[in-house]
XYZ file of C-alpha atoms in Angstrom:
248
model
C 54.431 17.209 29.491
C 52.862 20.018 31.666
C 55.474 22.381 30.097
C 54.731 21.562 27.390
C 51.141 21.836 27.167
C 51.191 24.738 28.765
C 54.159 26.331 26.582
C 52.053 25.615 23.509
C 48.947 27.270 25.585
C 50.950 30.924 25.803
C 52.008 30.877 22.147
C 48.275 30.156 21.193
C 46.678 32.526 23.922
C 49.280 35.841 23.957
C 50.087 35.945 20.190
C 54.065 36.810 20.410
C 56.237 34.691 23.498
C 58.995 35.264 24.144
C 61.746 32.593 25.663
C 62.701 34.422 28.556
C 58.961 35.361 29.474
C 57.968 31.773 28.647
C 60.678 30.131 31.480
C 59.754 32.654 34.084
C 56.169 32.035 33.694
C 56.426 27.694 33.878
C 58.919 28.329 36.785
C 61.796 26.558 34.464
C 65.791 27.745 32.970
C 66.084 29.264 29.756
C 67.393 26.016 28.720
C 64.657 24.116 28.813
C 62.025 26.373 27.587
C 64.665 26.309 24.091
C 64.232 22.660 24.074
C 60.197 23.241 25.025
C 59.844 25.161 22.453
C 62.951 23.871 20.126
C 60.244 20.323 19.794
C 56.818 23.058 19.318
C 58.657 24.494 16.369
C 60.050 20.579 15.138
C 56.324 19.592 15.264
C 54.608 23.359 13.385
C 53.162 24.364 16.601
C 54.845 27.510 16.905
C 56.783 29.347 14.944
C 59.976 32.337 15.839
C 58.982 35.709 13.735
C 62.156 38.440 12.785
C 61.865 39.502 16.577
C 62.917 36.058 17.411
C 59.588 35.953 19.045
C 57.291 32.517 18.624
C 53.929 32.705 17.307
C 51.213 30.328 16.768
C 52.279 27.756 13.616
C 50.260 25.814 11.916
C 49.894 22.665 13.453
C 47.949 24.843 15.977
C 45.082 25.013 14.077
C 44.531 28.216 15.615
C 44.356 32.211 15.867
C 46.196 33.652 18.899
C 43.726 35.359 21.719
C 45.398 38.992 21.055
C 48.465 39.171 20.397
C 51.099 40.526 23.061
C 48.615 43.160 24.436
C 47.537 39.610 26.484
C 49.864 39.214 28.244
C 50.780 43.067 29.759
C 46.877 41.752 29.912
C 47.174 39.067 31.711
C 50.813 40.610 34.302
C 48.380 43.791 35.735
C 45.262 41.395 36.384
C 46.843 38.532 38.413
C 46.615 40.628 41.426
C 43.470 41.911 40.994
C 42.264 37.788 40.795
C 44.270 36.834 43.898
C 42.308 38.844 45.847
C 39.082 38.782 43.949
C 38.628 35.135 44.743
C 40.735 35.484 47.767
C 37.740 37.950 49.135
C 34.744 35.212 47.873
C 36.780 32.080 48.480
C 36.514 30.812 44.457
C 37.931 30.374 41.605
C 38.776 32.913 40.220
C 39.399 33.765 36.220
C 40.054 35.866 33.530
C 39.379 34.822 30.000
C 39.972 36.643 25.957
C 37.552 36.689 22.947
C 38.830 35.073 20.327
C 35.901 35.011 17.352
C 33.098 33.058 19.003
C 35.879 31.548 21.889
C 36.811 32.666 24.315
C 40.314 31.814 26.231
C 41.416 31.250 30.450
C 44.603 32.803 30.571
C 44.431 32.951 34.056
C 42.638 30.958 36.951
C 43.081 31.578 41.285
C 41.275 28.767 43.668
C 39.999 30.354 46.577
C 40.580 29.447 49.529
C 37.638 26.525 50.310
C 38.712 23.350 50.622
C 36.320 22.267 47.105
C 37.337 24.898 44.894
C 36.565 24.371 41.281
C 38.939 23.812 39.582
C 42.087 25.725 37.542
C 41.069 26.792 34.300
C 43.762 28.387 32.495
C 43.954 27.146 29.171
C 40.577 26.298 28.513
C 38.519 27.422 25.198
C 34.915 27.680 25.882
C 32.604 28.898 22.946
C 32.229 32.662 23.713
C 28.285 32.069 23.707
C 27.902 29.597 26.806
C 30.570 31.143 29.142
C 29.620 33.816 31.576
C 32.775 35.486 30.478
C 32.280 34.894 26.777
C 28.673 36.324 27.467
C 29.784 39.306 28.519
C 32.532 40.496 26.392
C 29.690 40.134 23.341
C 26.915 41.615 25.542
C 29.579 44.515 25.230
C 29.130 44.733 21.265
C 26.468 45.825 19.321
C 23.609 43.904 18.621
C 24.840 43.493 14.249
C 27.860 42.871 15.296
C 27.485 39.772 17.164
C 25.437 38.694 14.508
C 28.528 39.483 11.532
C 30.465 37.466 14.318
C 28.649 34.143 13.992
C 27.961 34.935 10.475
C 30.993 34.402 9.420
C 31.434 31.794 11.550
C 29.740 29.612 10.488
C 30.303 30.664 6.439
C 34.106 29.832 7.758
C 33.348 26.171 9.499
C 30.905 25.541 6.265
C 28.141 25.634 8.620
C 24.361 26.595 7.988
C 23.451 30.113 10.358
C 21.010 28.609 13.030
C 19.276 32.223 13.107
C 16.772 30.604 15.523
C 19.527 30.132 18.013
C 20.507 33.116 17.659
C 18.118 34.671 18.517
C 17.963 32.922 21.836
C 21.142 34.141 22.319
C 20.328 37.682 21.053
C 17.986 37.821 23.566
C 19.816 36.692 26.690
C 23.402 38.939 25.309
C 20.172 41.773 26.286
C 19.353 40.520 28.966
C 22.863 40.934 30.346
C 23.784 44.381 28.933
C 20.263 45.733 31.204
C 22.618 44.164 34.707
C 26.196 43.894 33.785
C 26.654 40.609 34.531
C 26.124 36.801 32.901
C 25.278 33.794 34.581
C 26.645 30.522 33.403
C 24.242 28.103 35.928
C 26.392 24.410 34.716
C 26.124 25.346 31.274
C 29.529 24.492 29.782
C 30.289 22.081 32.880
C 27.878 19.788 34.682
C 27.948 20.908 38.912
C 29.554 24.314 37.397
C 28.348 27.430 38.285
C 29.697 30.677 37.359
C 28.719 34.380 36.888
C 30.833 36.979 35.328
C 31.288 40.155 33.654
C 32.926 42.578 31.172
C 36.589 44.070 31.395
C 37.460 47.230 29.843
C 40.845 48.725 29.026
C 41.840 52.383 28.910
C 39.716 53.126 25.808
C 36.571 52.384 27.001
C 37.353 48.947 24.434
C 35.607 45.556 26.435
C 39.157 43.442 26.131
C 38.243 40.841 28.439
C 35.931 38.692 30.973
C 36.388 38.589 35.248
C 34.191 35.712 36.446
C 34.073 33.696 39.532
C 33.479 29.788 39.021
C 31.605 28.036 42.361
C 30.701 23.949 42.727
C 26.851 24.112 41.338
C 25.953 22.823 45.580
C 26.592 26.189 46.660
C 26.046 28.504 43.464
C 23.235 29.761 45.167
C 23.907 30.519 48.136
C 26.559 32.580 46.890
C 25.654 34.541 44.844
C 23.036 36.259 47.454
C 25.791 36.415 49.912
C 27.482 39.283 47.716
C 29.372 37.307 44.920
C 28.007 40.214 42.114
C 28.835 42.667 43.793
C 32.728 42.092 44.991
C 33.061 40.407 41.437
C 32.443 44.302 40.197
C 34.924 46.234 43.005
C 37.417 43.598 41.640
C 36.084 44.393 38.355
C 36.438 48.522 39.243
C 39.468 47.802 41.088
C 41.403 46.406 38.229
C 39.995 48.807 35.496
C 40.674 51.586 37.723
C 44.580 49.670 37.359
C 44.010 49.435 32.915
C 43.472 53.456 33.016
C 46.742 53.819 31.060
C 46.472 50.556 29.493
C 44.953 50.015 25.882
C 45.184 47.378 24.022
C 44.853 48.681 20.592
C 48.289 50.433 21.409
C 49.752 46.798 21.931
């Protein structure tokens, strides 16, 4: 069941998935990956396109997080997350924005005896998650407002102008300091700090975050967590100089 759910998340978050890649990431044989994917197709969670890759089906009900560049981003980012988690001893995450949500592509648990568990595959509101706020802050204020007005129209709810003013003020603070904080906003007992990662063209393509249990969040911040996060962002962006998401 876990493999089937993980495969569903790949289809949702990568946009296009080849069976060979899915089998490698799941750590299963090609025949097992084929059987799992066949069931997703049967249930309408995936369909095969003209290139014989698998894309989200009508039963999934969500757009892919980024179409095929997310798989390449994940591959390049994984070693940097492992190094970040090793340096700070806490859980490092990479997420991408899909509309007003963020989707966690990778989570690497740190070496602390009680780390925050993996969030891989989880979707959260971008306005509440630290990485989501960092990605929203990379947009112009007018673009953020249009995004949320369009979302309100799509779901058939009124646009909350007062709530959006609060978000706009918070995003200005994120732009000023370069990082965003989440202090138990998305999950009780969990704090996080995040920043936006840019590709070779300068476009903000992902949020890099570190999640920490609330009881040691402030202590870890005081111990240089932000500096380590920004160091890892710089190292990852150096590795992404030849990577342009819009070219995929």
